Coordinates of C-alpha atoms in Angstrom, one line a residue:
X295 CA -19.3 28.1 9.2
X296 CA -21.0 27.4 5.8
X297 CA -18.3 25.2 4.6
X298 CA -18.6 22.9 7.7
X299 CA -22.5 22.8 7.3
X300 CA -21.9 21.8 3.7
X301 CA -19.3 19.2 4.7
X302 CA -21.7 17.5 7.3
X303 CA -24.6 17.8 4.7
X304 CA -22.3 15.8 2.2
X305 CA -21.4 13.2 4.9
X306 CA -25.1 12.7 5.7
X307 CA -26.0 12.3 2.1
X308 CA -23.3 9.8 1.5
X309 CA -24.3 7.8 4.5
X310 CA -27.9 7.7 3.3
X311 CA -26.9 6.6 -0.1
X312 CA -24.8 3.8 1.5
X313 CA -27.6 2.6 3.6
X314 CA -29.9 2.1 0.6
X315 CA -27.6 -0.7 -0.7
X316 CA -28.1 -4.1 0.5
X317 CA -25.5 -5.3 3.0
X318 CA -24.7 -8.2 0.4
X319 CA -23.9 -5.6 -2.4
X320 CA -21.8 -3.6 0.1
X321 CA -19.7 -6.7 1.3
X322 CA -19.2 -7.8 -2.4
X323 CA -18.2 -4.4 -3.4
X324 CA -15.6 -4.3 -0.4
X325 CA -14.3 -7.8 -1.4
X326 CA -14.0 -6.7 -5.1
X327 CA -12.2 -3.5 -4.0
X328 CA -9.6 -5.4 -1.7
X329 CA -9.1 -7.9 -4.4
X330 CA -8.1 -5.3 -6.9
X331 CA -5.6 -3.9 -4.5
X332 CA -4.1 -7.6 -4.0
X333 CA -3.9 -7.8 -7.8
X334 CA -1.9 -4.9 -8.4
X335 CA 0.7 -5.6 -5.7
X336 CA 1.0 -9.5 -5.7
X337 CA 3.9 -11.8 -7.1
X338 CA 2.7 -13.8 -9.9
X339 CA 4.9 -16.9 -9.1
X340 CA 2.3 -18.9 -7.1
X341 CA 0.1 -21.7 -8.5
X342 CA -3.4 -22.2 -7.1
X343 CA -6.3 -24.3 -7.8
X344 CA -9.0 -22.1 -9.5
X345 CA -12.4 -22.9 -10.5
X346 CA -13.6 -21.2 -13.9
X347 CA -17.0 -20.0 -14.6
X348 CA -17.0 -22.3 -17.7
X349 CA -17.0 -25.5 -15.6
X350 CA -19.0 -24.2 -12.9
X351 CA -22.5 -25.4 -12.4
X352 CA -25.0 -23.0 -11.0
X353 CA -25.5 -25.0 -7.8
X354 CA -21.7 -25.1 -7.2
X355 CA -21.1 -21.2 -6.8
X356 CA -21.0 -21.6 -3.0
X357 CA -18.2 -24.2 -3.2
X358 CA -16.3 -22.4 -5.7
X359 CA -16.6 -19.1 -3.7
X360 CA -15.4 -21.1 -0.6
X361 CA -12.5 -22.4 -2.7
X362 CA -11.5 -19.0 -3.5
X363 CA -11.9 -17.7 -0.1
X364 CA -9.7 -20.5 1.5
X365 CA -6.9 -19.8 -1.0
X366 CA -6.7 -16.0 -1.1
X367 CA -4.3 -16.1 1.9
X368 CA -1.9 -18.1 -0.4
X369 CA -1.4 -15.2 -2.8
X370 CA 2.2 -13.9 -2.6
X371 CA 2.2 -10.5 -1.4
X372 CA 5.0 -8.7 0.5
X373 CA 3.3 -5.6 1.7
X374 CA 1.6 -5.6 5.1
X375 CA -1.4 -3.5 3.8
X376 CA -1.9 -6.3 1.0
X377 CA -1.7 -9.0 3.5
X378 CA -4.5 -7.0 5.5
X379 CA -6.6 -6.8 2.3
X380 CA -6.3 -10.7 2.0
X381 CA -7.4 -11.1 5.6
X382 CA -10.3 -8.7 4.8
X383 CA -11.4 -10.8 1.8
X384 CA -11.2 -13.9 3.7
X385 CA -13.2 -12.6 6.6
X386 CA -15.9 -10.8 4.6
X387 CA -16.6 -14.0 2.4
X388 CA -17.3 -15.9 5.7
X389 CA -20.3 -13.7 6.5
X390 CA -23.4 -15.3 6.7
X391 CA -25.1 -12.6 4.4
X392 CA -22.8 -13.7 1.6
X393 CA -22.7 -17.6 2.4
X394 CA -26.5 -17.7 2.5
X395 CA -27.2 -15.7 -0.5
X396 CA -24.8 -17.3 -3.1
X397 CA -27.0 -20.4 -3.7
X398 CA -30.5 -20.6 -4.1
X399 CA -30.3 -24.3 -4.7
X400 CA -31.7 -26.8 -2.3
X401 CA -29.5 -29.3 -0.5
X402 CA -30.7 -32.2 -2.9
X403 CA -29.8 -30.0 -5.9
X404 CA -26.4 -29.4 -4.5
X405 CA -25.8 -33.1 -3.9
X406 CA -27.0 -34.1 -7.4
X407 CA -24.7 -31.3 -9.1
X408 CA -21.7 -33.2 -7.8
X409 CA -19.5 -29.9 -7.0
X410 CA -15.9 -30.4 -7.5
X411 CA -13.5 -30.4 -4.5
X412 CA -11.2 -27.4 -4.4
X413 CA -8.2 -29.7 -5.0
X414 CA -9.6 -31.1 -8.2
X415 CA -9.4 -27.7 -10.1
X416 CA -6.7 -26.9 -12.5
X417 CA -3.7 -25.1 -10.9
X418 CA -3.2 -21.8 -12.5
X419 CA -0.9 -18.8 -11.9
X420 CA -2.1 -15.9 -9.4
X421 CA -3.2 -13.5 -12.0
X422 CA -5.5 -16.0 -13.5
X423 CA -6.5 -16.9 -10.1
X424 CA -7.4 -13.4 -9.3
X425 CA -9.2 -13.1 -12.8
X426 CA -11.3 -16.1 -12.2
X427 CA -12.1 -14.9 -8.6
X428 CA -13.2 -11.5 -10.1
X429 CA -15.5 -13.1 -12.6
X430 CA -17.2 -15.3 -10.1
X431 CA -17.6 -12.2 -7.8
X432 CA -19.1 -10.2 -10.8
X433 CA -21.5 -13.0 -11.6
X434 CA -22.6 -13.0 -7.9
X435 CA -22.8 -9.3 -7.8
X436 CA -24.9 -9.3 -11.0
X437 CA -27.4 -12.0 -9.5
X438 CA -28.0 -9.8 -6.5
X439 CA -28.2 -6.5 -7.9

């Protein structure tokens, strides 16, 4: 009986701790976790267009994130669980809580930044694509925390 009470208490404490974090942080954490899973089980043969943090203007973070989101399904994975992880990443990054929070720039600032289209970024192998994606997610995560 005491063990079950402790278990229920632990679950309630965990849920309370999770509720403290913002939905943005929780969503970004989920995306990073799923991306790590994909990274460990993917084939490195695919070349994808990849923004890098070095050539990314502040007002172009949203378009770069959309570029990554649109291509994550193109990573070569064989495992059905990893395909599911890819779909989760794509779905989570479409959520308005993420899309609205990534850029604090006004429309005219975004237009003057002249963000690159996804096709104009250099092609890199899958591992570098994921590394660049993780770096962008960490930058977004740090700006939200």
